Amino acid sequence: MTSEVTEKNRDDSVSTEKKLDELYALIDGIDICMFTTRRADGQLVTRPMQVQERRSGTDMWFVTDVETHKLDELANDPHVNLGFYNNKSREWVSVSGTAILSQDRDLIRGLYKADWKAWFPEQDERRNGGPDDPRIALILVEAQSAHYLVNTKSRPATLFQVVKAIVTGSAPKVGEERTLGPREIQKAVRMEQERPLNG
């Protein structure tokens, strides 16, 4: 979107708690994100990945194969971007953060899902797609900032705004665009750590 459209849709006047609720709902409602890393030559590389679990506020876990090129890219530069897009609602999320690789077997067993076997075909007794498969590793993305658009209108109302913008030459109001900066991300982690176990 152009800066005029961005300004028309920007609304950071809501509380951090509301922004977090909206952000969590958006991330949890989109199965696949586009995970962007930087190669050693400076080129960006994006691939689809699925969030396995969201923890500690906006931090997210992903599963990967230790033999993929993305691990070389992360070793060179751990900064990543996660892009989420819901085609039906036109809502989107962009999360910038730092990736940390883990091969902790207890952690892998705790997050393991049976459908991982599809991505780790059986090769031998050890490389069988199970939780102890040495190819399986986890990537934790520690979020540093997030930017998103939440749709506050019905689809017909959004379409009307776009048509109206075309006719009048003005910027359309298609949703609420919000930003969570590093302080709000840190607050999200603290809030989650302080939450009672039953709540």
Coordinates of C-alpha atoms in Angstrom, one line a residue:
M1 CA 0.0 0.0 0.0
T2 CA 1.1 3.6 -0.6
S3 CA 1.9 5.8 2.3
E4 CA -1.4 7.6 1.9
V5 CA -3.4 4.4 2.1
T6 CA -1.2 3.2 5.0
E7 CA -2.0 6.5 6.9
K8 CA -5.7 6.2 6.1
N9 CA -5.7 2.7 7.7
R10 CA -3.3 3.2 10.5
D11 CA -4.7 3.0 14.0
D12 CA -2.3 2.5 16.9
S13 CA -4.6 4.1 19.5
V14 CA -5.7 0.8 20.9
S15 CA -4.2 -0.8 23.9
T16 CA -1.2 -3.2 23.7
E17 CA -3.5 -6.0 25.0
K18 CA -6.0 -5.5 22.2
K19 CA -3.2 -5.4 19.6
L20 CA -1.9 -8.7 21.0
D21 CA -5.3 -10.3 21.0
E22 CA -5.8 -9.3 17.3
L23 CA -2.2 -10.4 16.4
Y24 CA -2.6 -13.8 18.1
A25 CA -6.0 -14.4 16.4
L26 CA -4.5 -13.5 13.0
I27 CA -1.4 -15.7 13.4
D28 CA -3.4 -18.6 14.9
G29 CA -5.9 -18.4 12.0
I30 CA -3.3 -18.6 9.2
D31 CA -1.8 -22.1 8.7
I32 CA 1.2 -21.1 6.5
C33 CA 3.5 -18.2 6.6
M34 CA 6.3 -17.1 4.3
F35 CA 9.6 -17.3 6.2
T36 CA 12.3 -15.0 4.8
T37 CA 16.0 -15.4 5.4
R38 CA 19.1 -13.7 3.9
R39 CA 21.8 -15.7 2.0
A40 CA 25.5 -15.0 2.5
D41 CA 25.5 -13.1 -0.9
G42 CA 22.8 -10.7 0.5
Q43 CA 19.9 -12.1 -1.5
L44 CA 16.6 -12.7 0.3
V45 CA 15.0 -16.2 0.2
T46 CA 11.4 -16.9 1.1
R47 CA 9.8 -20.3 1.6
P48 CA 6.4 -21.4 3.1
M49 CA 6.5 -22.8 6.6
Q50 CA 3.9 -23.7 9.2
V51 CA 4.0 -22.4 12.7
Q52 CA 4.1 -25.4 15.0
E53 CA 3.4 -23.5 18.2
R54 CA 3.3 -19.9 19.4
R55 CA 4.8 -19.3 22.8
S56 CA 6.0 -16.5 25.1
G57 CA 3.9 -13.8 23.5
T58 CA 4.8 -13.5 19.9
D59 CA 7.6 -16.1 19.8
M60 CA 7.0 -19.0 17.3
W61 CA 8.4 -22.5 16.8
F62 CA 9.0 -24.0 13.4
V63 CA 10.3 -27.5 12.4
T64 CA 13.0 -27.9 9.8
D65 CA 15.5 -30.4 8.4
V66 CA 19.1 -29.9 9.5
E67 CA 20.2 -30.5 5.9
T68 CA 18.4 -27.5 4.4
H69 CA 20.1 -24.3 3.1
K70 CA 18.0 -22.1 5.4
L71 CA 20.2 -23.2 8.4
D72 CA 23.3 -21.9 6.5
E73 CA 21.5 -18.7 5.9
L74 CA 20.5 -18.4 9.6
A75 CA 24.0 -19.1 10.7
N76 CA 25.2 -16.2 8.5
D77 CA 22.4 -13.9 9.6
P78 CA 19.7 -14.9 12.2
H79 CA 17.4 -12.0 11.3
V80 CA 14.1 -13.2 9.7
N81 CA 10.8 -12.0 8.6
L82 CA 7.5 -13.9 8.8
G83 CA 4.7 -12.9 6.4
F84 CA 1.1 -14.1 7.0
Y85 CA -1.8 -13.4 4.6
N86 CA -5.4 -14.4 4.7
N87 CA -6.7 -14.4 1.1
K88 CA -10.4 -14.4 2.2
S89 CA -10.3 -11.5 4.6
R90 CA -7.3 -9.7 3.1
E91 CA -5.7 -9.5 6.6
W92 CA -2.0 -9.8 6.9
V93 CA 0.8 -9.9 9.5
S94 CA 4.5 -9.1 9.1
V95 CA 6.8 -10.2 12.0
S96 CA 10.5 -9.3 12.2
G97 CA 12.7 -11.3 14.6
T98 CA 15.7 -13.4 15.3
A99 CA 15.9 -17.1 14.7
I100 CA 17.5 -19.6 17.1
L101 CA 18.1 -23.2 16.1
S102 CA 17.5 -26.0 18.6
Q103 CA 18.1 -29.8 18.4
D104 CA 17.0 -30.3 22.0
R105 CA 15.4 -33.8 21.8
D106 CA 13.1 -33.2 24.8
L107 CA 11.8 -30.0 23.2
I108 CA 11.4 -31.8 19.8
R109 CA 9.5 -34.6 21.5
G110 CA 7.3 -32.0 23.3
L111 CA 6.3 -30.3 20.1
Y112 CA 6.3 -33.3 17.8
K113 CA 3.3 -34.0 15.6
A114 CA 2.6 -37.1 13.6
D115 CA 2.3 -35.2 10.3
W116 CA 6.0 -34.3 10.4
K117 CA 6.6 -37.8 9.0
A118 CA 5.4 -36.4 5.6
W119 CA 8.4 -34.1 5.5
F120 CA 10.9 -36.6 6.9
P121 CA 10.5 -39.7 4.8
E122 CA 11.8 -42.9 6.3
Q123 CA 15.4 -43.7 5.2
D124 CA 16.6 -46.1 7.8
E125 CA 15.9 -47.1 11.4
R126 CA 17.1 -43.8 12.9
R127 CA 15.9 -41.5 10.1
N128 CA 12.3 -42.6 10.3
G129 CA 10.4 -39.3 10.7
G130 CA 9.8 -39.9 14.4
P131 CA 10.7 -37.5 17.3
D132 CA 14.2 -38.9 17.6
D133 CA 15.0 -38.5 13.9
P134 CA 18.4 -36.7 13.8
R135 CA 17.3 -34.7 10.8
I136 CA 14.6 -32.9 12.8
A137 CA 15.5 -29.5 14.3
L138 CA 13.4 -26.6 15.6
I139 CA 13.7 -22.9 14.8
L140 CA 12.5 -20.5 17.4
V141 CA 11.7 -17.0 16.1
E142 CA 11.9 -14.4 18.8
A143 CA 9.8 -11.6 17.6
Q144 CA 11.1 -8.0 17.8
S145 CA 8.3 -6.2 16.0
A146 CA 5.0 -6.9 14.3
H147 CA 2.9 -5.0 11.8
Y148 CA -0.5 -6.1 10.8
L149 CA -3.9 -5.2 9.2
V150 CA -7.1 -6.5 10.8
N151 CA -10.3 -6.3 8.8
T152 CA -13.0 -4.4 10.7
K153 CA -15.5 -4.4 7.8
S154 CA -17.6 -7.0 6.0
R155 CA -16.3 -8.1 2.6
P156 CA -19.0 -6.1 0.7
A157 CA -18.2 -3.0 2.8
T158 CA -14.5 -3.5 2.0
L159 CA -15.2 -3.8 -1.7
F160 CA -17.4 -0.7 -1.5
Q161 CA -14.4 1.2 0.0
V162 CA -12.1 0.1 -2.8
V163 CA -14.7 1.0 -5.5
K164 CA -15.3 4.4 -3.8
A165 CA -11.6 5.0 -3.8
I166 CA -11.3 4.3 -7.5
V167 CA -14.2 6.6 -8.3
T168 CA -13.2 9.5 -5.9
G169 CA -9.4 9.1 -6.2
S170 CA -9.2 9.0 -2.4
A171 CA -7.4 6.3 -0.2
P172 CA -9.7 3.4 0.8
K173 CA -10.3 2.5 4.5
V174 CA -10.1 -1.3 4.3
G175 CA -9.1 -2.1 7.9
E176 CA -7.1 -1.2 10.9
E177 CA -3.3 -1.2 10.4
R178 CA -1.3 -1.5 13.7
T179 CA 2.3 -1.9 14.8
L180 CA 3.7 -3.6 17.9
G181 CA 7.2 -2.3 18.6
P182 CA 10.0 -3.9 20.7
R183 CA 8.6 -2.6 24.0
E184 CA 5.1 -4.0 23.4
I185 CA 6.6 -7.3 22.3
Q186 CA 8.6 -7.4 25.6
K187 CA 5.4 -6.5 27.5
A188 CA 3.6 -9.4 25.8
V189 CA 6.3 -11.8 27.0
R190 CA 6.0 -10.4 30.6
M191 CA 2.2 -10.6 30.5
E192 CA 2.3 -14.2 29.4
Q193 CA 4.9 -15.2 32.0
E194 CA 2.9 -13.5 34.8
R195 CA -0.4 -15.1 33.8
P196 CA -1.7 -17.7 36.2
L197 CA -1.3 -21.3 35.1
N198 CA -5.0 -21.9 35.0
G199 CA -5.7 -18.8 32.9

